Coordinates of C-alpha atoms in Angstrom, one line a residue:
Chain A
X1 CA -92.0 59.6 -7.0
X2 CA -91.1 56.0 -8.4
X3 CA -93.0 55.2 -11.3
X4 CA -91.0 59.0 -13.4
X5 CA -88.2 57.2 -12.4
X6 CA -88.7 53.8 -13.8
X7 CA -89.8 55.8 -16.8
X8 CA -87.2 58.1 -16.9
X9 CA -84.7 55.1 -16.9
X10 CA -86.7 53.3 -19.3
X11 CA -87.2 56.7 -22.5
X12 CA -83.0 57.2 -21.6
X13 CA -82.1 52.8 -22.1
X14 CA -84.5 53.1 -25.6
X15 CA -82.8 56.1 -26.7
X16 CA -79.3 54.5 -26.8
X17 CA -81.2 51.1 -27.9
X18 CA -82.0 53.1 -30.6
X19 CA -78.4 54.9 -31.1
X20 CA -76.9 51.5 -31.7
X21 CA -79.4 49.1 -34.0
X22 CA -80.0 52.2 -36.0
X23 CA -77.2 52.3 -38.0
X24 CA -77.7 48.5 -37.9
X25 CA -80.7 48.1 -39.9
X26 CA -81.7 50.9 -42.5
X27 CA -79.7 52.1 -44.6
X28 CA -77.3 55.2 -45.3
X29 CA -80.3 58.0 -47.0
X30 CA -82.4 55.7 -44.0
X31 CA -79.8 57.3 -40.9
X32 CA -79.3 60.9 -43.1
X33 CA -83.4 61.3 -42.3
X34 CA -83.9 60.2 -38.7
X35 CA -80.7 62.5 -38.4
X36 CA -82.2 65.6 -39.1
X37 CA -85.5 64.1 -37.0
X38 CA -83.4 63.5 -34.1
X39 CA -82.1 67.2 -34.8
X40 CA -86.2 69.1 -34.7
X41 CA -86.6 67.1 -31.7
X42 CA -83.9 69.1 -29.9
X43 CA -85.4 72.2 -30.9
X44 CA -88.6 71.1 -29.9
X45 CA -87.6 70.2 -26.5
X46 CA -85.9 73.3 -25.9
X47 CA -89.6 74.8 -27.4
X48 CA -91.3 71.9 -25.1
X49 CA -89.2 73.2 -22.0
X50 CA -89.7 76.7 -21.9
X51 CA -93.0 76.6 -22.7
X52 CA -94.2 73.6 -21.1
X53 CA -92.7 74.2 -17.3
X54 CA -92.0 77.8 -18.1
X55 CA -95.2 79.3 -19.3
X56 CA -93.1 81.2 -21.2
X57 CA -95.1 81.4 -25.1
X58 CA -92.1 81.9 -27.4
X59 CA -93.3 82.8 -30.9
X60 CA -89.7 82.6 -32.5
X61 CA -87.7 79.9 -30.8
X62 CA -85.9 79.2 -34.7
X63 CA -84.6 83.0 -34.2
X64 CA -81.6 80.9 -31.2
X65 CA -82.2 77.3 -33.8
X66 CA -80.6 80.1 -37.0
X67 CA -78.6 82.2 -34.6
X68 CA -77.6 79.2 -33.8
X69 CA -76.8 77.0 -37.1
X70 CA -75.4 81.0 -37.9
X71 CA -72.9 81.2 -36.1
X72 CA -71.6 77.6 -36.1
X73 CA -70.9 77.7 -39.8
X74 CA -69.2 81.2 -39.7
X75 CA -66.9 80.2 -36.2
X76 CA -66.3 76.4 -38.2
X77 CA -65.4 78.0 -41.5
X78 CA -62.8 80.9 -39.7
X79 CA -62.1 78.6 -36.4
X80 CA -61.2 76.2 -39.2
X81 CA -61.9 73.2 -36.4
X82 CA -65.1 72.9 -35.1
X83 CA -64.9 72.3 -31.8
X84 CA -64.9 76.1 -30.9
X85 CA -68.2 76.7 -33.7
X86 CA -70.3 74.0 -31.6
X87 CA -69.3 76.3 -27.7
X88 CA -70.1 78.8 -29.6
X89 CA -73.5 78.1 -31.4
X90 CA -74.9 77.3 -27.4
X91 CA -73.2 80.8 -26.2
X92 CA -74.5 83.1 -28.3
X93 CA -78.4 81.8 -28.7
X94 CA -77.9 81.9 -25.5
X95 CA -76.4 85.7 -25.0
X96 CA -79.1 86.9 -27.1
X97 CA -81.0 85.4 -25.7
X98 CA -80.2 86.3 -22.2
X99 CA -80.5 90.0 -23.3
X100 CA -83.5 90.3 -24.8
X101 CA -85.2 88.0 -22.3
X102 CA -84.3 90.8 -20.2
X103 CA -86.0 93.4 -21.4
X104 CA -89.3 91.5 -21.7
X105 CA -89.6 89.4 -18.3
X106 CA -87.5 93.2 -16.2
X107 CA -90.0 95.3 -18.2
X108 CA -93.1 93.3 -17.1
X109 CA -94.5 92.5 -21.0
X110 CA -97.2 91.0 -20.6
X111 CA -97.5 87.4 -22.2
X112 CA -99.5 87.8 -24.9
X113 CA -96.4 90.6 -25.9
X114 CA -94.1 87.7 -25.5
X115 CA -95.7 86.0 -28.3
X116 CA -95.1 89.1 -30.8
X117 CA -91.6 90.3 -30.0
X118 CA -89.8 87.2 -30.3
X119 CA -92.2 86.4 -33.8
X120 CA -91.1 90.3 -34.4
X121 CA -87.2 89.7 -33.1
X122 CA -87.0 85.8 -35.9
X123 CA -88.8 88.7 -38.6
X124 CA -85.4 91.0 -38.3
X125 CA -83.5 88.7 -37.8
X126 CA -84.6 86.3 -40.9
X127 CA -84.7 89.9 -43.2
X128 CA -81.7 91.0 -41.9
X129 CA -80.1 87.3 -43.1
X130 CA -82.3 87.9 -46.7
X131 CA -79.6 90.8 -46.7
X132 CA -76.5 90.0 -46.3
X133 CA -75.4 89.0 -50.5
X134 CA -72.4 89.8 -51.4
X135 CA -68.9 91.5 -50.6
X136 CA -69.3 93.3 -47.8
X137 CA -71.1 91.0 -45.5
X138 CA -68.4 88.7 -44.8
X139 CA -67.4 87.6 -41.1
X140 CA -63.9 87.4 -41.4
X141 CA -64.0 84.4 -43.7
X142 CA -66.7 84.1 -43.7
X143 CA -69.2 85.6 -46.2
X144 CA -73.2 85.7 -44.7
X145 CA -74.2 85.2 -48.7
X146 CA -77.9 86.2 -47.8
X147 CA -81.0 84.3 -49.7
X148 CA -78.3 81.8 -50.7
X149 CA -77.6 81.6 -48.0
X150 CA -73.2 79.8 -46.9
X151 CA -72.7 76.2 -48.7
X152 CA -70.3 73.9 -47.3
X153 CA -69.9 74.9 -43.9
X154 CA -67.0 72.5 -42.5
X155 CA -68.6 69.7 -40.7
X156 CA -67.8 68.5 -36.9
X157 CA -64.6 66.9 -36.5
X158 CA -62.7 65.0 -32.9
X159 CA -62.2 67.4 -31.2
X160 CA -59.9 69.5 -30.9
X161 CA -57.8 67.3 -34.5
X162 CA -59.5 69.4 -36.9
X163 CA -57.6 66.4 -39.3
X164 CA -60.6 64.0 -38.8
X165 CA -63.9 64.5 -40.2
X166 CA -66.8 62.6 -38.5
X167 CA -69.0 60.5 -41.1
X168 CA -72.9 60.4 -41.5
X169 CA -72.6 57.3 -39.0
X170 CA -70.8 58.8 -36.1
X171 CA -72.9 62.3 -36.8
X172 CA -76.0 60.2 -35.6
X173 CA -74.2 59.0 -33.3
X174 CA -73.1 63.5 -32.4
X175 CA -77.2 63.8 -33.1
X176 CA -78.8 61.8 -30.7
X177 CA -76.4 61.6 -28.2
X178 CA -76.8 65.4 -27.7
X179 CA -80.8 64.7 -28.0
X180 CA -80.1 62.7 -24.6
X181 CA -77.7 64.5 -23.4
X182 CA -81.1 67.3 -23.6
X183 CA -83.4 65.5 -22.7
X184 CA -81.3 63.9 -19.4
X185 CA -80.5 67.9 -18.5
X186 CA -84.0 68.6 -18.5
X187 CA -84.7 66.1 -16.7
X188 CA -82.5 67.0 -13.6
X189 CA -83.8 70.5 -14.0
X190 CA -86.7 69.3 -13.2
X191 CA -86.0 67.7 -10.5
X192 CA -83.9 69.7 -8.4
X193 CA -85.2 72.9 -6.2
X194 CA -84.7 75.5 -9.8
X195 CA -86.8 73.2 -11.6
X196 CA -90.0 73.9 -9.2
X197 CA -89.1 76.8 -8.9
X198 CA -89.7 77.7 -12.6
X199 CA -92.5 75.5 -12.5
X200 CA -94.8 76.7 -9.5
X201 CA -94.0 80.3 -11.0
X202 CA -95.8 78.6 -14.3
X203 CA -98.7 77.5 -11.9
X204 CA -99.6 80.7 -9.7
X205 CA -97.0 84.3 -9.5
X206 CA -98.9 85.2 -7.9
X207 CA -97.6 82.8 -5.1
X208 CA -94.5 81.8 -5.8
X209 CA -93.5 86.5 -5.4
X210 CA -95.1 86.0 -2.0
X211 CA -93.5 83.0 -0.2
X212 CA -90.1 85.3 -2.0
X213 CA -89.3 84.0 -5.7
X214 CA -88.2 86.4 -8.0
X215 CA -90.0 85.2 -11.3
X216 CA -88.6 87.8 -13.2
X217 CA -85.0 85.5 -12.6
X218 CA -86.1 82.4 -12.8
X219 CA -88.2 83.4 -16.3
X220 CA -85.2 84.3 -17.8
X221 CA -82.8 81.6 -16.6
X222 CA -85.2 79.2 -18.1
X223 CA -85.5 81.7 -21.7
X224 CA -81.8 81.1 -21.6
X225 CA -81.6 77.4 -21.6
X226 CA -84.2 76.6 -24.6
X227 CA -82.2 79.2 -26.4
X228 CA -79.1 77.4 -26.0
X229 CA -80.8 74.0 -26.5
X230 CA -82.1 75.8 -29.9
X231 CA -78.4 76.6 -30.7
X232 CA -77.4 73.4 -30.1
X233 CA -80.6 71.7 -32.3
X234 CA -79.5 74.6 -35.2
X235 CA -75.8 73.4 -35.6
X236 CA -76.7 70.3 -35.5
X237 CA -78.7 71.4 -38.8
X238 CA -75.6 73.1 -40.0
X239 CA -74.1 69.8 -40.3
X240 CA -76.5 67.7 -41.7
X241 CA -76.8 69.8 -45.0
X242 CA -73.3 71.3 -44.6
X243 CA -75.4 74.4 -44.9
X244 CA -77.4 76.7 -43.9
X245 CA -79.3 79.4 -45.6
X246 CA -82.4 82.2 -44.0
X247 CA -85.6 79.9 -44.5
X248 CA -84.0 78.5 -40.5
X249 CA -85.8 82.3 -39.6
X250 CA -88.5 81.5 -41.6
X251 CA -91.3 81.7 -40.3
X252 CA -93.0 77.9 -40.7
X253 CA -90.3 77.1 -38.4
X254 CA -90.8 78.2 -35.8
X255 CA -95.1 78.0 -36.5
X256 CA -93.4 74.0 -37.4
X257 CA -91.8 73.9 -33.5
X258 CA -94.8 74.8 -32.0
X259 CA -96.9 72.1 -34.0
X260 CA -94.1 69.6 -32.4
X261 CA -95.0 70.0 -29.2
X262 CA -98.8 70.5 -29.0
X263 CA -99.4 67.4 -31.0
X264 CA -97.0 65.4 -28.5
X265 CA -97.8 66.6 -25.5
X266 CA -97.5 70.1 -23.2
X267 CA -95.5 69.8 -20.4
X268 CA -94.2 66.3 -20.9
X269 CA -90.7 66.3 -22.4
X270 CA -91.5 63.3 -24.2
X271 CA -94.6 65.1 -25.8
X272 CA -92.2 66.7 -27.7
X273 CA -89.3 64.8 -29.3
X274 CA -91.9 62.3 -30.2
X275 CA -93.9 65.3 -32.2
X276 CA -91.1 66.2 -33.8
X277 CA -90.2 62.8 -35.1
X278 CA -93.2 61.8 -36.0
X279 CA -94.8 64.8 -37.6
X280 CA -91.0 65.8 -39.9
X281 CA -91.3 61.8 -40.8
X282 CA -94.9 62.1 -41.7
X283 CA -93.9 65.4 -44.0
X284 CA -91.0 63.0 -46.0
X285 CA -93.2 60.6 -46.5
X286 CA -96.1 63.4 -48.5
X287 CA -93.4 64.2 -49.9
X288 CA -91.6 61.5 -50.9
X289 CA -95.6 60.0 -52.4
X290 CA -95.6 64.2 -53.6
X291 CA -99.6 63.0 -54.2
X292 CA -100.0 66.0 -51.1
X293 CA -98.4 69.1 -50.0
X294 CA -96.7 68.6 -47.0
X295 CA -97.7 72.6 -45.3
X296 CA -101.3 71.0 -46.2
X297 CA -101.3 67.4 -44.2
X298 CA -99.2 69.1 -41.3
X299 CA -101.9 71.4 -40.8
X300 CA -104.7 69.0 -40.8
X301 CA -102.3 67.2 -38.3
X302 CA -102.4 70.3 -36.2
X303 CA -106.0 71.0 -37.0
X304 CA -106.6 67.3 -35.9
X305 CA -104.5 67.5 -32.9
X306 CA -106.4 70.2 -31.3
X307 CA -109.9 69.2 -31.9
X308 CA -109.5 66.0 -30.6
X309 CA -106.5 65.8 -28.5
X310 CA -105.7 68.6 -27.3
X311 CA -103.7 67.5 -24.6
X312 CA -101.1 66.0 -26.4
X313 CA -100.1 61.9 -27.6
X314 CA -98.1 61.7 -24.5
X315 CA -100.4 62.3 -21.7
X316 CA -103.3 60.6 -23.4
X317 CA -101.3 57.0 -23.9
X318 CA -99.7 57.4 -19.8
X319 CA -103.2 58.4 -19.4
X320 CA -104.5 54.7 -21.0
X321 CA -101.7 52.5 -20.2
X322 CA -102.2 53.6 -16.2
X323 CA -105.7 53.5 -16.6
X324 CA -105.0 50.0 -17.8
X325 CA -103.1 49.0 -15.2
X326 CA -105.6 50.3 -12.3
X327 CA -108.9 48.1 -13.7
X328 CA -106.7 45.2 -14.1
X329 CA -105.4 46.2 -10.5
X330 CA -109.3 46.3 -9.1
X331 CA -108.3 47.5 -6.3
X332 CA -106.8 51.6 -7.6
X333 CA -108.5 53.0 -4.8
X334 CA -109.0 56.9 -5.5
X335 CA -106.1 57.8 -3.4
X336 CA -103.5 55.3 -5.2
X337 CA -105.7 57.2 -9.1
X338 CA -104.6 60.7 -7.5
X339 CA -100.9 60.6 -7.0
X340 CA -100.3 59.0 -10.9
X341 CA -101.8 61.7 -11.6
X342 CA -99.6 63.4 -10.1
X343 CA -97.0 62.8 -11.6
X344 CA -98.6 63.4 -15.1
X345 CA -98.4 66.3 -14.1
X346 CA -94.7 66.7 -12.6
X347 CA -92.9 64.3 -15.8
Chain B
X1 CA -86.7 90.4 23.5
X2 CA -83.4 93.3 22.4
X3 CA -85.7 95.2 19.9
X4 CA -88.9 95.1 21.7
X5 CA -88.4 99.2 21.4
X6 CA -88.6 98.5 18.0
X7 CA -92.2 97.5 16.7
X8 CA -92.1 94.6 14.6
X9 CA -94.6 96.7 12.2
X10 CA -95.2 100.5 11.7
X11 CA -97.2 102.1 9.4
X12 CA -97.9 106.2 9.5
X13 CA -100.2 107.3 7.2
X14 CA -100.9 105.6 4.7
X15 CA -102.4 106.6 1.5
X16 CA -103.9 104.2 -1.2
X17 CA -105.8 105.9 -4.1
X18 CA -107.2 104.5 -7.2
X19 CA -107.5 108.0 -9.4
X20 CA -110.2 109.3 -7.5
X21 CA -111.4 107.4 -5.1
X22 CA -109.6 106.8 -2.1
X23 CA -108.7 103.1 -0.5
X24 CA -107.2 103.9 2.5
X25 CA -106.6 107.5 5.0
X26 CA -104.0 108.1 6.5
X27 CA -104.0 104.7 8.5
X28 CA -101.3 104.2 11.4
X29 CA -100.4 101.1 12.9
X30 CA -99.2 99.2 15.2
X31 CA -98.2 95.9 15.6
X32 CA -95.8 94.5 18.7
X33 CA -93.1 91.3 18.5
X34 CA -95.2 88.6 18.0
X35 CA -98.5 90.0 18.3
X36 CA -101.9 88.5 17.7
X37 CA -104.4 91.3 15.8
X38 CA -107.6 90.6 14.1
X39 CA -108.6 93.4 11.9
X40 CA -112.1 94.1 11.2
X41 CA -114.7 96.0 9.0
X42 CA -117.6 96.1 6.3
X43 CA -116.7 95.4 2.9
X44 CA -114.7 98.2 0.4
X45 CA -113.3 99.1 4.4
X46 CA -109.9 99.2 2.6
X47 CA -108.9 96.2 5.1
X48 CA -107.4 93.8 1.3
X49 CA -105.3 96.8 0.1
X50 CA -103.7 97.7 3.1
X51 CA -102.1 93.8 3.2
X52 CA -101.3 94.6 -0.5
X53 CA -99.9 97.9 1.1
X54 CA -98.1 95.8 2.7
X55 CA -96.9 93.1 1.0
X56 CA -95.5 95.0 -2.0
X57 CA -97.8 94.1 -3.8
X58 CA -99.4 98.2 -4.0
X59 CA -97.3 101.2 -4.0
X60 CA -99.1 103.3 -1.2
X61 CA -99.8 107.0 -2.3
X62 CA -98.4 108.3 0.8
X63 CA -97.0 106.9 4.2
X64 CA -93.6 104.8 4.6
X65 CA -93.8 100.9 6.1
X66 CA -91.9 99.9 8.1
X67 CA -90.6 96.4 9.2
X68 CA -88.3 96.5 12.9
X69 CA -87.6 100.2 12.4
X70 CA -86.2 99.4 7.8
X71 CA -88.7 100.6 5.7
X72 CA -89.4 98.9 3.5
X73 CA -92.2 100.9 0.7
X74 CA -92.5 100.1 -2.0
X75 CA -90.1 97.3 -2.3
X76 CA -90.1 94.4 -4.3
X77 CA -93.3 90.8 -2.9
X78 CA -90.5 89.0 -3.7
X79 CA -88.4 91.0 -1.4
X80 CA -90.5 91.4 1.6
X81 CA -91.7 88.0 1.7
X82 CA -87.6 87.7 2.5
X83 CA -87.6 89.9 4.7
X84 CA -89.9 87.8 7.0
X85 CA -93.5 88.7 6.0
X86 CA -95.8 85.7 4.5
X87 CA -99.8 86.1 3.2
X88 CA -102.6 83.9 2.9
X89 CA -104.3 86.5 0.2
X90 CA -108.3 86.0 0.0
X91 CA -108.6 84.6 -2.6
X92 CA -106.3 81.5 -2.2
X93 CA -103.2 81.8 -4.0
X94 CA -101.4 78.2 -4.6
X95 CA -99.4 76.1 -6.9
X96 CA -102.7 74.6 -7.9
X97 CA -101.3 72.0 -11.0
X98 CA -98.1 70.4 -8.0
X99 CA -99.0 68.5 -5.0
X100 CA -99.6 69.9 -0.9
X101 CA -96.4 68.0 -1.4
X102 CA -94.1 70.3 -3.8
X103 CA -96.6 73.8 -2.6
X104 CA -94.7 73.1 1.2
X105 CA -92.4 72.4 -0.4
X106 CA -91.4 75.3 -2.7
X107 CA -92.4 77.4 0.2
X108 CA -89.8 76.1 2.0
X109 CA -86.7 75.5 -0.3
X110 CA -86.0 79.6 -0.5
X111 CA -82.7 79.5 1.4
X112 CA -82.2 76.6 2.3
X113 CA -80.2 73.0 1.5
X114 CA -82.4 70.2 0.5
X115 CA -82.1 68.8 3.9
X116 CA -83.8 71.8 6.3
X117 CA -86.1 72.1 2.8
X118 CA -87.0 68.1 3.6
X119 CA -87.5 67.9 7.4
X120 CA -89.6 72.1 7.6
X121 CA -92.2 70.6 4.6
X122 CA -92.6 67.4 6.1
X123 CA -93.1 69.2 9.8
X124 CA -95.3 72.3 8.5
X125 CA -97.4 69.1 6.6
X126 CA -98.0 67.2 10.1
X127 CA -98.8 70.8 11.9
X128 CA -101.7 70.9 10.0
X129 CA -103.0 67.4 8.8
X130 CA -102.2 68.0 5.6
X131 CA -99.3 64.1 5.2
X132 CA -102.9 61.7 4.3
X133 CA -103.4 64.2 1.7
X134 CA -99.5 65.9 1.2
X135 CA -99.5 63.2 -3.3
X136 CA -102.5 65.0 -4.1
X137 CA -103.4 67.7 -6.5
X138 CA -104.6 70.2 -5.0
X139 CA -106.5 72.1 -7.8
X140 CA -108.9 68.7 -6.5
X141 CA -109.0 69.3 -3.3
X142 CA -112.0 70.4 -1.4
X143 CA -111.7 75.2 -0.9
X144 CA -111.3 74.9 3.1
X145 CA -107.7 72.3 2.4
X146 CA -106.8 74.6 0.2
X147 CA -107.0 77.0 2.7
X148 CA -104.5 75.2 4.3
X149 CA -102.8 75.0 1.8
X150 CA -101.7 77.9 2.1
X151 CA -101.8 78.3 5.3
X152 CA -99.1 75.9 4.8
X153 CA -96.9 78.0 2.1
X154 CA -96.9 80.6 3.9
X155 CA -95.7 78.4 7.4
X156 CA -93.4 76.9 5.8
X157 CA -91.8 80.1 4.7
X158 CA -90.7 80.7 7.5
X159 CA -92.0 84.9 8.3
X160 CA -92.3 86.5 11.3
X161 CA -95.4 88.5 10.6
X162 CA -97.7 86.2 9.2
X163 CA -100.7 88.2 7.3
X164 CA -104.1 86.3 6.4
X165 CA -106.7 87.7 4.8
X166 CA -110.2 85.7 6.1
X167 CA -108.9 82.4 6.6
X168 CA -111.5 80.9 7.5
X169 CA -113.9 81.5 5.0
X170 CA -115.7 78.6 3.0
X171 CA -114.8 76.8 6.2
X172 CA -116.8 73.9 7.5
X173 CA -117.3 74.6 11.6
X174 CA -115.4 72.4 12.9
X175 CA -112.1 72.9 10.0
X176 CA -113.6 77.5 12.0
X177 CA -112.5 75.6 15.5
X178 CA -108.9 73.2 13.8
X179 CA -107.9 77.2 12.3
X180 CA -108.8 79.4 15.4
X181 CA -106.3 75.7 17.7
X182 CA -104.2 76.1 14.6
X183 CA -103.2 80.6 14.9
X184 CA -103.1 80.3 18.2
X185 CA -100.8 78.2 18.3
X186 CA -99.1 79.7 15.6
X187 CA -99.1 82.9 17.7
X188 CA -96.6 81.3 20.1
X189 CA -93.6 81.8 17.9
X190 CA -94.8 84.9 14.9
X191 CA -96.6 87.3 15.1
X192 CA -99.5 87.4 13.0
X193 CA -103.0 90.1 11.7
X194 CA -106.0 88.4 10.3
X195 CA -108.6 90.0 8.3
X196 CA -112.3 88.4 8.6
X197 CA -115.5 89.0 8.8
X198 CA -116.8 85.9 10.9
X199 CA -117.6 87.5 14.5
X200 CA -117.8 84.0 16.7
X201 CA -113.8 82.9 14.8
X202 CA -112.9 86.7 16.4
X203 CA -113.8 85.6 19.7
X204 CA -112.4 82.3 19.5
X205 CA -109.1 84.1 18.8
X206 CA -109.0 88.0 19.4
X207 CA -107.3 90.2 21.8
X208 CA -107.3 93.0 19.8
X209 CA -109.1 94.3 17.4
X210 CA -108.6 96.9 14.7
X211 CA -111.7 98.5 12.5
X212 CA -111.4 99.3 9.3
X213 CA -114.1 102.2 7.9
X214 CA -114.3 103.9 5.0
X215 CA -110.4 102.9 4.8
X216 CA -109.5 104.6 7.7
X217 CA -109.2 103.0 11.6
X218 CA -112.1 103.9 13.2
X219 CA -111.3 102.3 16.6
X220 CA -108.8 100.1 18.5
X221 CA -109.0 98.6 21.7
X222 CA -109.6 94.4 22.9
X223 CA -112.1 92.9 21.5
X224 CA -115.1 93.5 24.0
X225 CA -114.7 96.7 24.4
X226 CA -114.6 97.1 20.3
X227 CA -117.7 94.9 20.3
X228 CA -119.8 96.3 22.7
X229 CA -119.0 99.5 20.2
X230 CA -122.5 101.3 19.4
X231 CA -120.0 102.7 16.3
X232 CA -118.8 99.4 15.6
X233 CA -122.6 98.2 15.5
X234 CA -123.8 100.8 12.9
X235 CA -120.6 100.6 10.9
X236 CA -122.3 96.2 10.6
X237 CA -125.4 96.7 10.9
X238 CA -124.9 99.9 7.3
X239 CA -125.1 103.3 8.8
X240 CA -123.1 106.2 9.0
X241 CA -120.0 105.8 11.8
X242 CA -121.5 109.3 14.2

């Protein structure tokens, strides 16, 4: 319990240090690149939460990311103020997940088909938004633009003050603060009764049912929380480029986020964050070298991890560190070892 | 007890068919408040199917189940659990990836404040002698210990009726003796139905025994009468009941 609290405080502290240190140590290009990496980390957290803790295998988390992005774009253009648009970018994916999740979980759809359905929904949304070119497809003042997407989306302004637009450095602060906030929120949920029941259902749905919990409800709640987080990610993604296009719904987006989680470590929160940043950095590095195709890099990374480090980075590093300390202490009894392994499952 | 006229549990004409196979046929069963009942019978006699119908894991083809006079036939498992029926299943259903403490904690937490939950969890751990291994991961424990963890999750939800499907399976003799003691102690406040094959164990705890054979109730009487019955002996030796 104590070590879990210590690691939580360390992660938050490191996040805050990075938040304030980065603008002083890198140029504007580097800062903007890190901003989009952090956006992807938020997206990765949504997948890591529902999959790693809720045991829900969604192949279509991009649907909620894209919905968040498009909702923000449409709302911001219509309102001329980002405050309400941000709220909508969280609410709309949440409602969509509530509807979709209700049919999936209360319809007793099996795990494999949940993967198929979420995947299909993403493909449908991709084709739907792709087909919205022309003046006819306009929501209020906002043309959806079909395959070309929506350019010049008004970016974040000070809450309630549309005349003060945030500059890229301020957007960095907002983005990474959001990531830290989402992390803290998820840690809080996992420590609460709700989180413990969510994990218990992942461990054994039958037992959870027999002690009086309705797994359908808890899975639905998990799914909605995940969708809302993905929505925030999508909203910040639109803000990063002042632009959004149907590629956010592309299969590559859903696949990428799964790879972030696998590489970083399933069943952890830090893992998806590090996985996202690391892989995004690797892809952009490979892209700038233009020697190898970035998709090839992604593929090689995935294959290497599945074969060599199937549990992901964070669990491996954590085991190595605790093993090192136990050897140094020399007195690491079996009891203590079991305790740290317990903490690992929880973190 | 004010509800003494109404039985705690009543099954009327309970029948379960899987296609052409009849697992239970016309089972009529009555259990009083705070009663201890043992169910015995050869493999495939329909004991576990009967338990599954009581806990909502299966919906009976025919017949009704009443809990304190309330019809719970076909209710969802979690709803039945909330009425106050807890079950330890034949194949242990525990949260393998979680610690012993967390298993008990989650079971105790439903509809209770954090303080109450913590109190119940630590009392349950103490009662089962699991306090020393509270932080071990359940998946790494020995079979007998995992059985106790599961019994712990059942107790922690504080049910009125506890169903135990082969609680002594895979236990050493000492563990069996302890389990028998535990069952007698639980029975001071809660009703229990135990399914078991181990006759020694049955003799340790039983008052009234119900014998299942081929999906039906063969005989229901005092333990000594039942175990002396020729038909029961025949059933266990694999002969057809006369």
